[in-house]
mmCIF file of C-alpha atoms and ligand atoms in Angstrom:
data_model
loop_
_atom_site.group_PDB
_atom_site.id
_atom_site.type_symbol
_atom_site.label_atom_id
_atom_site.label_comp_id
_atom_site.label_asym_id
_atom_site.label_seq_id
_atom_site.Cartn_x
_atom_site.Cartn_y
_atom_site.Cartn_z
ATOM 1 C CA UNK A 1 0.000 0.000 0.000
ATOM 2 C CA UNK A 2 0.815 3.873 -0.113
ATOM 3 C CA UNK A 3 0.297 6.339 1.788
ATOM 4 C CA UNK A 4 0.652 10.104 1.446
ATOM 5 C CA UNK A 5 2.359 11.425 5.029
ATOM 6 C CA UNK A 6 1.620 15.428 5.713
ATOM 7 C CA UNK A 7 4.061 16.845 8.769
ATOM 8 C CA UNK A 8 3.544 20.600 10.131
ATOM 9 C CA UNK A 9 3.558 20.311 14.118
ATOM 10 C CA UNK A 10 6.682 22.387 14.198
ATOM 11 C CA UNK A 11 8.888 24.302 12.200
ATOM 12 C CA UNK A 12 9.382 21.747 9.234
ATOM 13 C CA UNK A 13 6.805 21.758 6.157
ATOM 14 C CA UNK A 14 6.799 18.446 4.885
ATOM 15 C CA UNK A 15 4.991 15.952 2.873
ATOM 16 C CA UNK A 16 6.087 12.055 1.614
ATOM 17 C CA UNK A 17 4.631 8.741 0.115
ATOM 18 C CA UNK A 18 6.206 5.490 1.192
ATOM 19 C CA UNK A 19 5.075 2.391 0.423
ATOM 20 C CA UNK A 20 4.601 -0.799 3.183
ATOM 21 C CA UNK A 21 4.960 -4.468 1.485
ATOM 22 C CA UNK A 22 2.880 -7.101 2.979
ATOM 23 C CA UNK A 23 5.646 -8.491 4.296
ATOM 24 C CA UNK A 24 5.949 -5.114 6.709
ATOM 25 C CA UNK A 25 8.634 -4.155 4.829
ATOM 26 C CA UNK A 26 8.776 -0.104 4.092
ATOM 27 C CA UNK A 27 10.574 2.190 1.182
ATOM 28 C CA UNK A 28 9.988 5.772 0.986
ATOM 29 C CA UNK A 29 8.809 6.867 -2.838
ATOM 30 C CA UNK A 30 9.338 10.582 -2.315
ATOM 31 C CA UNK A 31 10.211 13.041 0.998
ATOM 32 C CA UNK A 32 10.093 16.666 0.872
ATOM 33 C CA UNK A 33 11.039 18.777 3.489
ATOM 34 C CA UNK A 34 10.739 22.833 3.606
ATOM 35 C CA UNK A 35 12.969 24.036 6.671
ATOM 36 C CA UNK A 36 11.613 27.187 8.191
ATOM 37 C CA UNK A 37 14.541 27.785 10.119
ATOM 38 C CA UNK A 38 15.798 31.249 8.351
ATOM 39 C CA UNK A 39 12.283 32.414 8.906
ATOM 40 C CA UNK A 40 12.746 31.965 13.060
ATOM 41 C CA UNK A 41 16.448 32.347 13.207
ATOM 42 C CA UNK A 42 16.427 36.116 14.348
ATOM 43 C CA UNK A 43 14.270 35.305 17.093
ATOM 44 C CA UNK A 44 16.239 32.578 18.895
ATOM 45 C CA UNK A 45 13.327 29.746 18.349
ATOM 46 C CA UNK A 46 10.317 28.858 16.904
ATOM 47 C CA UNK A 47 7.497 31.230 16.454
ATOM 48 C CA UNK A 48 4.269 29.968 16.264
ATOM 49 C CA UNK A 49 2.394 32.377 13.932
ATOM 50 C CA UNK A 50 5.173 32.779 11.765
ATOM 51 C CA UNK A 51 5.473 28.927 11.869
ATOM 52 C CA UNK A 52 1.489 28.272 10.499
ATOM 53 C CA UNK A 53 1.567 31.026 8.262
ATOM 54 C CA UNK A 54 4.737 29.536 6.375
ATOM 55 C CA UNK A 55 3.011 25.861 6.483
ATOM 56 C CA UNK A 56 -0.097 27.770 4.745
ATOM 57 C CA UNK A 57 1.651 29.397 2.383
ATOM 58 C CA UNK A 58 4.049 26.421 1.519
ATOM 59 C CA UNK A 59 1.787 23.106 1.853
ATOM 60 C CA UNK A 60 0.103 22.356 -1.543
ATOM 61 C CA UNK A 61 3.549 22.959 -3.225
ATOM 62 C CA UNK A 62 5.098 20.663 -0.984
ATOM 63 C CA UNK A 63 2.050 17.838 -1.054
ATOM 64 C CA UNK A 64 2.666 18.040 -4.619
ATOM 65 C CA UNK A 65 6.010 17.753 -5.260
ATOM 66 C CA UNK A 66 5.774 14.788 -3.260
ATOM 67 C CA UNK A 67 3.343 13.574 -5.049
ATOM 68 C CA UNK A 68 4.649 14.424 -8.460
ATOM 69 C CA UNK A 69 8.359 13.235 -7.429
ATOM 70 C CA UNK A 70 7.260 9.685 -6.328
ATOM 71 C CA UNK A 71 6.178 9.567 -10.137
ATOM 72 C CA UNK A 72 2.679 9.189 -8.765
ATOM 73 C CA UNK A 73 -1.191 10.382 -8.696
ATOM 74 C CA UNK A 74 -3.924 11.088 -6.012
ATOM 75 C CA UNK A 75 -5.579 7.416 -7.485
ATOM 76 C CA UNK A 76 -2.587 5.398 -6.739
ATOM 77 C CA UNK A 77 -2.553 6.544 -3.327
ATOM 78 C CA UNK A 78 -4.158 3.884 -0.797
ATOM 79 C CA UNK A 79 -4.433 6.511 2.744
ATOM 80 C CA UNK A 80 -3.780 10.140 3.811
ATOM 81 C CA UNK A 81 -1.545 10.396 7.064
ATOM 82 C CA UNK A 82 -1.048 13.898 8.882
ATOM 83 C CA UNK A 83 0.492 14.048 12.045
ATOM 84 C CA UNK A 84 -2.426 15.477 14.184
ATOM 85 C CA UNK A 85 -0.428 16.199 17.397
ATOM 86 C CA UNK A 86 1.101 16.819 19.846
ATOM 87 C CA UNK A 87 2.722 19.923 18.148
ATOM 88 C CA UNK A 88 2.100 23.768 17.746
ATOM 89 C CA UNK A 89 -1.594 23.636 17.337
ATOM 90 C CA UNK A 90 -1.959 26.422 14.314
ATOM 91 C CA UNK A 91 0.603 24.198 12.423
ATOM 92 C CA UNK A 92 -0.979 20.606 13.060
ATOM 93 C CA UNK A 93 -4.163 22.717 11.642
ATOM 94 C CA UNK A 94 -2.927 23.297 8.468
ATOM 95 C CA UNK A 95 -1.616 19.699 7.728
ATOM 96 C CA UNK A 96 -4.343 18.006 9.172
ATOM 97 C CA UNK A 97 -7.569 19.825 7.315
ATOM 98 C CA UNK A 98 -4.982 19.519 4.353
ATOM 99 C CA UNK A 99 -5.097 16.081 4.630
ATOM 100 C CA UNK A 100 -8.937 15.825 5.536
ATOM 101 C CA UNK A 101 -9.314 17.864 2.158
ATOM 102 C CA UNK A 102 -7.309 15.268 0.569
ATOM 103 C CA UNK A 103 -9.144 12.436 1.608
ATOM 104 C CA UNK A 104 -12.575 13.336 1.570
ATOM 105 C CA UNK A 105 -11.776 14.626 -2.632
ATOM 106 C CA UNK A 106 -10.053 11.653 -3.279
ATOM 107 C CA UNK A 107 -12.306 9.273 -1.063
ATOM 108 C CA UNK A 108 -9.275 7.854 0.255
ATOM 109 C CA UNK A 109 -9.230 6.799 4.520
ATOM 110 C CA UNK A 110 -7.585 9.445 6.573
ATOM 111 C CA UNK A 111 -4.661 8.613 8.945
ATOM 112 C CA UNK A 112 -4.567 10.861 11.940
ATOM 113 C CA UNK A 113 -1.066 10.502 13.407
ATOM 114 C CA UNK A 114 0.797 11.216 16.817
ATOM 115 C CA UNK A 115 3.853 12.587 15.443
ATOM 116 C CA UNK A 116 5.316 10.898 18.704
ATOM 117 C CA UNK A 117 4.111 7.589 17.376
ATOM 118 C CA UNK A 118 6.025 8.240 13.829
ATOM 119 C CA UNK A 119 9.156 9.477 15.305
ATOM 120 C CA UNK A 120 8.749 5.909 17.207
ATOM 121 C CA UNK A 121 7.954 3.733 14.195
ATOM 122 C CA UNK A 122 10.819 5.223 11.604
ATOM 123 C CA UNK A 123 13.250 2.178 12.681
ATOM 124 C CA UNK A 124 11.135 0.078 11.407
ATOM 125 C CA UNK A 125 10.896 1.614 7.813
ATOM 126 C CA UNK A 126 14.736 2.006 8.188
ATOM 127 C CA UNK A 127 15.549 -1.305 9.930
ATOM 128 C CA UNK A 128 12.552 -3.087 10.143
ATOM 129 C CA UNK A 129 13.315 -3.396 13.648
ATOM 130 C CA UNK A 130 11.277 -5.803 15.593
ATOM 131 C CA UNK A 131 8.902 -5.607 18.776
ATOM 132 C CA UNK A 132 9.680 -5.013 21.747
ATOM 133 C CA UNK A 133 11.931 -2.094 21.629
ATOM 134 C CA UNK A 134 13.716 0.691 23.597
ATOM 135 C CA UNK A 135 13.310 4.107 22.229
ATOM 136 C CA UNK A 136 15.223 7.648 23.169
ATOM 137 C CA UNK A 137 13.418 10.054 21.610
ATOM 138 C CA UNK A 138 15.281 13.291 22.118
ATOM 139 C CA UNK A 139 14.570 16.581 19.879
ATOM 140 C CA UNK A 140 14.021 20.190 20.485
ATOM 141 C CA UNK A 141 10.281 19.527 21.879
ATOM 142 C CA UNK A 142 10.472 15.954 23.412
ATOM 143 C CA UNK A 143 12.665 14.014 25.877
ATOM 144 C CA UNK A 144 11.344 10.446 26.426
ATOM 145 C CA UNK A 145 12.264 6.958 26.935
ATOM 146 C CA UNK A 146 9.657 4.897 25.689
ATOM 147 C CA UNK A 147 8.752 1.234 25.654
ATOM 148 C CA UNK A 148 7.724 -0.190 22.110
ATOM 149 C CA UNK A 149 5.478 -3.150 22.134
ATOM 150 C CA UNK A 150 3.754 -2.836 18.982
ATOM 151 C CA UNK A 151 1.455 -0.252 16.785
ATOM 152 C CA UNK A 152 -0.528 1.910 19.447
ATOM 153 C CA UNK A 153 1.183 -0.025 21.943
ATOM 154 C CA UNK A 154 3.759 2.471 24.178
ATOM 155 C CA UNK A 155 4.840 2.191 27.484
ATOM 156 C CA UNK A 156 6.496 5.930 28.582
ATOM 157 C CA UNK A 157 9.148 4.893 30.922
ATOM 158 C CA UNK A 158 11.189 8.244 31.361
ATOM 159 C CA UNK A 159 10.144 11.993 30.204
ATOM 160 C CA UNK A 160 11.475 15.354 31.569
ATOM 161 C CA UNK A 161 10.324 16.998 33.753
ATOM 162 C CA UNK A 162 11.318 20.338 32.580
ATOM 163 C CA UNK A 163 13.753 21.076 29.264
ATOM 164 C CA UNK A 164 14.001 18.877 26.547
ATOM 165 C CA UNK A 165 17.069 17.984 25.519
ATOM 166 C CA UNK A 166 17.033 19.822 22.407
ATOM 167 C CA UNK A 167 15.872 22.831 24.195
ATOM 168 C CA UNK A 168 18.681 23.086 27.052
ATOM 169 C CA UNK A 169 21.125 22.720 23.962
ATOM 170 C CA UNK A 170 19.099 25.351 22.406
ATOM 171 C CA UNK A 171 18.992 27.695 25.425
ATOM 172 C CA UNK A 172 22.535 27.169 25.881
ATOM 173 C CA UNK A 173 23.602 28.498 22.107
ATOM 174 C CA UNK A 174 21.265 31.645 22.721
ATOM 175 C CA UNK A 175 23.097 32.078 26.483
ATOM 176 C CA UNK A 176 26.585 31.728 24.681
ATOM 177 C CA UNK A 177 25.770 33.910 21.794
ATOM 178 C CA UNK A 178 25.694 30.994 19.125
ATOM 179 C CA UNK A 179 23.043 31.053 16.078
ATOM 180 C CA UNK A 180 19.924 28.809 16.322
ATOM 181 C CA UNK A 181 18.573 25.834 15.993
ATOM 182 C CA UNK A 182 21.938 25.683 18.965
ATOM 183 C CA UNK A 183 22.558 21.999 18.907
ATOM 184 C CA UNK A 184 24.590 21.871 16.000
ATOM 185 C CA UNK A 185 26.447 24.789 17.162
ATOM 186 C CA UNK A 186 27.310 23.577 20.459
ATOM 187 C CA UNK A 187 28.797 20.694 18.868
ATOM 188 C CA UNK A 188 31.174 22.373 17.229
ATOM 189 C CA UNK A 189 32.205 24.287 19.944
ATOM 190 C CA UNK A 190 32.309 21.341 22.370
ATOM 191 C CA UNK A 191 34.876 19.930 19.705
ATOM 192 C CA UNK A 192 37.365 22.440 20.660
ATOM 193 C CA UNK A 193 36.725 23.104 24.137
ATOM 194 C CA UNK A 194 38.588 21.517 27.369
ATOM 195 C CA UNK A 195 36.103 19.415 28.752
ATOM 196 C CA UNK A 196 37.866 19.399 32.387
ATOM 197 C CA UNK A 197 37.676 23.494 32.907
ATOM 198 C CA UNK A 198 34.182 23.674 34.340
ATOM 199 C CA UNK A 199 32.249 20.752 36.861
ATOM 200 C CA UNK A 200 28.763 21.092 35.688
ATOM 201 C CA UNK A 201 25.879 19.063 37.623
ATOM 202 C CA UNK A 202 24.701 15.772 36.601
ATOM 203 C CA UNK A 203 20.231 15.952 37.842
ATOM 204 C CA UNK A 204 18.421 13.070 37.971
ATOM 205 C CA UNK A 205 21.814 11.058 38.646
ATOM 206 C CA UNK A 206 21.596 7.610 40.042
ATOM 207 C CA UNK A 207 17.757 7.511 40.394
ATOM 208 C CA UNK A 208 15.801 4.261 39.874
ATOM 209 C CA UNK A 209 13.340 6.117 37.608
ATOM 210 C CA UNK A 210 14.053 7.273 34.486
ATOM 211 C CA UNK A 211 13.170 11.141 33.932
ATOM 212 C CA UNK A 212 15.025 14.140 33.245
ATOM 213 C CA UNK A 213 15.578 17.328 34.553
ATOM 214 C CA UNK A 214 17.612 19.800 33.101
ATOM 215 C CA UNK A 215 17.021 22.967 34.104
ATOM 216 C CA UNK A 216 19.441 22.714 36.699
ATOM 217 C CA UNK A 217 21.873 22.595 34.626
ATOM 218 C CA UNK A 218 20.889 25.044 32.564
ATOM 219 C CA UNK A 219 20.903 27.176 35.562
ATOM 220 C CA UNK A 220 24.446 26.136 36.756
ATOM 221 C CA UNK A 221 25.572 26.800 33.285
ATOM 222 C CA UNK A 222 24.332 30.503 33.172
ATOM 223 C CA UNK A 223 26.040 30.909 36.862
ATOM 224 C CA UNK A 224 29.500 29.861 35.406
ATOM 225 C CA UNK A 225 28.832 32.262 32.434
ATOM 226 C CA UNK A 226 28.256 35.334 34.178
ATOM 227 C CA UNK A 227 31.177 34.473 36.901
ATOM 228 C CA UNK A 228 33.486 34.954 33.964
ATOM 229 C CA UNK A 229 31.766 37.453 31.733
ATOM 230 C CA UNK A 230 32.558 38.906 28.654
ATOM 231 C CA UNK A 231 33.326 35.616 27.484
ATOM 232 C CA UNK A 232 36.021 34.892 25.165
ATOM 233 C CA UNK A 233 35.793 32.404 22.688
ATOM 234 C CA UNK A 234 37.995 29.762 24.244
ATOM 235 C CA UNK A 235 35.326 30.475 27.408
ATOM 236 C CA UNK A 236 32.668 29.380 25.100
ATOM 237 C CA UNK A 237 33.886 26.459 23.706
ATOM 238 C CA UNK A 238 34.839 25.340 27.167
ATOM 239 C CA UNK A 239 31.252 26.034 28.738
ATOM 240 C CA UNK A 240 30.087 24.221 25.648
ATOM 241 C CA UNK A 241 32.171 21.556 25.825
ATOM 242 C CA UNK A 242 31.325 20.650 29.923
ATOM 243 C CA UNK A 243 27.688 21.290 29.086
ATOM 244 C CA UNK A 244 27.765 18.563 26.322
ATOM 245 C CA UNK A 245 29.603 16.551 28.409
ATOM 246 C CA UNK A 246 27.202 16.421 31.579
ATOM 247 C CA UNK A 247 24.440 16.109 29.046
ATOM 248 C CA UNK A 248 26.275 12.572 28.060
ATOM 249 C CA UNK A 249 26.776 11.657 31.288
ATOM 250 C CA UNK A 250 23.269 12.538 32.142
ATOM 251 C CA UNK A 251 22.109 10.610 28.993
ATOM 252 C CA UNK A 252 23.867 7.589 29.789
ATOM 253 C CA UNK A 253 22.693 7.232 33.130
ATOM 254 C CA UNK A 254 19.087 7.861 32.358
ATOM 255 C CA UNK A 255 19.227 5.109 30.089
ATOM 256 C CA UNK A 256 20.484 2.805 32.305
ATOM 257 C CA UNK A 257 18.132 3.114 34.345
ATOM 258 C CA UNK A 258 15.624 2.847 31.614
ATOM 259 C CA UNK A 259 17.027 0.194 30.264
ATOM 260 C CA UNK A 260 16.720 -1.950 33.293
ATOM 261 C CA UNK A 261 13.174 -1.111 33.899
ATOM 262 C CA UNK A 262 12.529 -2.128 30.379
ATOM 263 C CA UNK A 263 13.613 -5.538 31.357
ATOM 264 C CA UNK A 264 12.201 -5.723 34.585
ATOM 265 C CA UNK A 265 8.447 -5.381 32.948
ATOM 266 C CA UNK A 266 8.661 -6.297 29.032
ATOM 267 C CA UNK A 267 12.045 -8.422 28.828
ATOM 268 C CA UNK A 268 15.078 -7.494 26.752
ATOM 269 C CA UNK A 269 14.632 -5.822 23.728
ATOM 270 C CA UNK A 270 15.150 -6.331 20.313
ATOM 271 C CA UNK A 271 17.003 -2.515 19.909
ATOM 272 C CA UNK A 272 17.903 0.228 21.802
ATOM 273 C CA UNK A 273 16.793 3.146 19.243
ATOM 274 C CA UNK A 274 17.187 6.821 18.546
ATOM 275 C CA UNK A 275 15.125 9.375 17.391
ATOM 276 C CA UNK A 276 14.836 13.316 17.419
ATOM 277 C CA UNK A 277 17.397 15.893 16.091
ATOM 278 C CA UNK A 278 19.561 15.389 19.325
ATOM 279 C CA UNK A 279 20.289 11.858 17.903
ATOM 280 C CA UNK A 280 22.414 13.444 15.558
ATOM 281 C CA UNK A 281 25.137 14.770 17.652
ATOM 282 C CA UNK A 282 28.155 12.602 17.313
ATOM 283 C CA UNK A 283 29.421 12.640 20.595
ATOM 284 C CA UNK A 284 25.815 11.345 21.664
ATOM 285 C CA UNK A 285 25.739 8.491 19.380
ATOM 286 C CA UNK A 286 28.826 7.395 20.870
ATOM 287 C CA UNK A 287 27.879 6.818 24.126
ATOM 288 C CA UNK A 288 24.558 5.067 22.729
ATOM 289 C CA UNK A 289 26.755 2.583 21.047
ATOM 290 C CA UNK A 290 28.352 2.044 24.086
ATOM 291 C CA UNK A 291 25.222 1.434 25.944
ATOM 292 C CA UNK A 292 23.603 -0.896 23.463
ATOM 293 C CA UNK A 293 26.976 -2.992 23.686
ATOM 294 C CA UNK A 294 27.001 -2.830 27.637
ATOM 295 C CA UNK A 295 23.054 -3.854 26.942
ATOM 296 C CA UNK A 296 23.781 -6.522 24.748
ATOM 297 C CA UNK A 297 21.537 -4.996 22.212
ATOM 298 C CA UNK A 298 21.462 -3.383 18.519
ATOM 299 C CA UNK A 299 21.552 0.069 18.487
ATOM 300 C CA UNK A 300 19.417 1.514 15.505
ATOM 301 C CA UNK A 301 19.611 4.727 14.515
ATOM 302 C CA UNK A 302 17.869 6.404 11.784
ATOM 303 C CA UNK A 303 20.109 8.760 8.928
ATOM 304 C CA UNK A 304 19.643 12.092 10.177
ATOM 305 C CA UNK A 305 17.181 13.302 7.556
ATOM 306 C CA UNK A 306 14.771 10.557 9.230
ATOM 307 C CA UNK A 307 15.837 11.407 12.792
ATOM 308 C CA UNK A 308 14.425 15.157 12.486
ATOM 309 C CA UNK A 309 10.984 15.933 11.646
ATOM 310 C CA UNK A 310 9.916 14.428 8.145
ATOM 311 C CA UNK A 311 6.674 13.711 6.413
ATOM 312 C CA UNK A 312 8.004 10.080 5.575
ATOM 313 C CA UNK A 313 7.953 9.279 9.007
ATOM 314 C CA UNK A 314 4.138 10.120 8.981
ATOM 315 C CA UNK A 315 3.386 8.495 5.975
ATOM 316 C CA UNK A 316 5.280 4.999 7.809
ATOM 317 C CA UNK A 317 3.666 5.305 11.112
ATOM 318 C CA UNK A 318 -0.115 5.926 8.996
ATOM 319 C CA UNK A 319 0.844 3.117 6.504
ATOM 320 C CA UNK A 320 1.324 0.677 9.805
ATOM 321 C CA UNK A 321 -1.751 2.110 11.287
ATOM 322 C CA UNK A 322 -3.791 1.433 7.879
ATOM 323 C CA UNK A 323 -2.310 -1.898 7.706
ATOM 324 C CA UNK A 324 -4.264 -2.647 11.027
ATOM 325 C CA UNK A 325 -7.258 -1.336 10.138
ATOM 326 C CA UNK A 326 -6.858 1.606 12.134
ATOM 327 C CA UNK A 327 -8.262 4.818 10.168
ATOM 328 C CA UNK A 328 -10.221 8.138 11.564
ATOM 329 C CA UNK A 329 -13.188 10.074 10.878
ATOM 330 C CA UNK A 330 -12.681 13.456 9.166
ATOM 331 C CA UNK A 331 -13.942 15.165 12.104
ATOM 332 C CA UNK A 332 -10.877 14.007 14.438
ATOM 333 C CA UNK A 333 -9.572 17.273 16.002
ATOM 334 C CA UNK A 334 -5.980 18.326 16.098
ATOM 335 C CA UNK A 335 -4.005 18.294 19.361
ATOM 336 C CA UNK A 336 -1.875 20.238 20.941
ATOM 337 C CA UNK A 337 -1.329 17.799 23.503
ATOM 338 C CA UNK A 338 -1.194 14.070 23.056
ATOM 339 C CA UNK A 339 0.392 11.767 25.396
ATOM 340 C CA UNK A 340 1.632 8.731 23.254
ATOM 341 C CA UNK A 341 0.447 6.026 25.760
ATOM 342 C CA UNK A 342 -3.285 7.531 24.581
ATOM 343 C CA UNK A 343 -3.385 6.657 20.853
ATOM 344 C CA UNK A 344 -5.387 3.641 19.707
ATOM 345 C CA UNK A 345 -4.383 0.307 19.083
ATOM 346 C CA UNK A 346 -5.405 -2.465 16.994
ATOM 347 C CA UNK A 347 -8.498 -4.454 18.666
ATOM 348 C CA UNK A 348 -9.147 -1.728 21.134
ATOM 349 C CA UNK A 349 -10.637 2.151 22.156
ATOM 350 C CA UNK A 350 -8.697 4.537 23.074
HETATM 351 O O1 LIG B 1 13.601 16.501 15.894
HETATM 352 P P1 LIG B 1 13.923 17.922 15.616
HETATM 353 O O2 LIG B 1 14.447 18.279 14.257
HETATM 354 O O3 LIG B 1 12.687 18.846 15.809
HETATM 355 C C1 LIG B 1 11.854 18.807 16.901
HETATM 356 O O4 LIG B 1 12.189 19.463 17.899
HETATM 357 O O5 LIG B 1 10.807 18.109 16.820
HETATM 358 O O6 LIG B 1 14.971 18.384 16.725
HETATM 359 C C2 LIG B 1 15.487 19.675 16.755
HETATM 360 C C3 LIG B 1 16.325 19.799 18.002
HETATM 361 C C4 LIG B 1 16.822 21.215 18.246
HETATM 362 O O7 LIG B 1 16.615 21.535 19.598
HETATM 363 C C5 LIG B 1 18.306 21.128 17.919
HETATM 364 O O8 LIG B 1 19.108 22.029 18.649
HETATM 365 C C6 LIG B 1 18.620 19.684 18.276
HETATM 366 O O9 LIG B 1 17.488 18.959 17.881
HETATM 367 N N1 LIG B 1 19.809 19.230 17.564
HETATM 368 C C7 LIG B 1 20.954 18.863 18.170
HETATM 369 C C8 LIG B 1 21.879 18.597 17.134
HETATM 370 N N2 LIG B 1 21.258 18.778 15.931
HETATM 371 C C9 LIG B 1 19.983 19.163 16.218
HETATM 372 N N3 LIG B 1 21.269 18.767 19.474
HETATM 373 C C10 LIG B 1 22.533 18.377 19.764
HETATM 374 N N4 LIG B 1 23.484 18.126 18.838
HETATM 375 C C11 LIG B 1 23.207 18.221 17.517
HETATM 376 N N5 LIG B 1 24.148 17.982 16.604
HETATM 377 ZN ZN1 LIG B 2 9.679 15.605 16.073
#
């Protein structure tokens, strides 16, 4: 089958068709993504109104080059996925009455997706990785450890309580006078920086459970910072450098922990996987290698392009979801909030 996948929740516009085999097996036909990025940069982060107006403006184009690129039509096309939360609610507007419009023209079924869910499922289109799984889902929005058991089937084991993890690397670029989106940045700077020069805290260490917390750090950071002000650049690099650092540390611990509650309730699982734009810093997938050897597991990671927001990853998670039956009336309302332990499974409400 093939399904169209629509993606606006944050600051990406994107649209994709992939294609699921019978035998589960996945293969993206076409994936478009429209980066607002330059039109938040100057304001240090996303900004909602800007964000929905751009998705507005940009959509159909986008929808259509996907469309057009997989060599396709509207006929061939067997469902119409849009992520319908959680996300900034005048964006997941936009994609999802998009795809409603889509649907009901077409008379094709309508996929409502928790973008959560699709950022959860991508190893499988990539991997076909099997149930159970581990996944660390870690972007500018989200911070979770979550359980995989099967389609609609999640099992949050960790979350923050505060930041994400995205967002304290975020924070920390706008603190230290780096660009945004600040990841990225602080990467490079971390690269070049002495890693011994400042003692950062490490929240949340040792605990059984497996949150998060890191505005502490953030906090501790900031202190450090203005002990030392104007900063120079080697100052920089060496804040960013024991700020990427703790975030490792903090990382690797959390996991752990995760990890062994994971096999405590559901056994040991088939992969430890990554998700989110965090997933792409380097130093980070090190240390998840290193746990999913310690683990005895694989680790899976999608390519980057697949990590970060992407309509493929909607059109996957709604082409599973079809595959079981699982379609929603065109009256389903977007979410701004949408814990992924709520979303339906096969064979039951909810
Ligand atoms: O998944 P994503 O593209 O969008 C959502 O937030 O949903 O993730 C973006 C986040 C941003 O906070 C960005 O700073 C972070 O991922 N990020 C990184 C790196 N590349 C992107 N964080 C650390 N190191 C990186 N190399
Ligand atoms: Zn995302």
């Amino acid at each position: 089958m093939i399904v169209l996948g629509i993606e606006t929740t944050c600051d990406e516009t994107a649209a994709a068709l992939v294609e699921r085999r019978d035998d589960g097996r996945g293969r993206i036909l076409s994936n478009i993504v429209l980066s607002q990025i330059e039109d938040h940069a100057a304001f240090g982060g996303v900004v909602p109104e800007i964000a929905a107006r751009a998705h507005v403006e940009a959509l159909d184009v986008i929808v259509g080059k996907a469309v057009g690129d997989a060599g396709k039509s509207f006929d061939d096309i067997d469902g119409v996925a849009a992520a319908a939360g959680p996300g900034l609610i005048g964006g997941v507007i936009v994609g999802l009455t998009t795809a409603k419009a889509i649907a009901l023209v077409n008379d094709k079924p309508l996929i409502a997706v928790n973008h959560l869910e699709a950022h959860a499922l991508t190893a499988r289109l990539t991997d076909a990785t099997q149930f159970p799984y581990l996944l660390f889902l870690a972007s500018g929005g989200h911070t979770q450890i979550v359980a995989v058991r099967g389609i609609g089937d999640y099992v949050r084991l960790g979350t923050t309580l505060d930041d994400a993890i995205g967002e304290a690397f975020d924070k920390t670029a706008k603190l230290l006078g780096l660009g945004y989106p600040g990841g990225p940045q602080v990467e490079r700077e971390a690269a070049r920086g002495d890693v011994t020069r400042f003692t950062l805290p490490r929240p949340m260490f040792g605990r059984p459970d497996a949150d998060f917390s890191l505005s502490g750090l953030k906090t501790a950071l900031r202190l450090e910072a203005e002990k030392i002000a104007p900063l120079s650049e080697k100052d920089v690099r060496d804040l960013c450098a024991a700020f990427q650092q703790a975030i490792c540390d903090v990382i690797m611990d959390r996991l752990r922990a995760g990890l062994k509650i994971f096999r405590e309730r559901f056994g040991t699982p088939s992969a430890l996987v990554a998700a989110g734009g965090v997933a792409a810093n380097q130093t980070i997938r090190k240390i998840l290698h290193k746990l999913a050897f310690e683990a005895g597991t694989a680790l899976v990671v999608p390519p980057p392009a697949l990590c970060t927001d992407n309509g493929a990853m909607i059109a996957w998670a709604g082409a599973e979801r079809l595959a079981h039956g699982l379609v929603d009336p065109l009256d389903t309302a977007p979410r701004a909030r949408w814990p992924l332990d709520s979303v339906s499974r096969p064979g039951a409400k909810g």
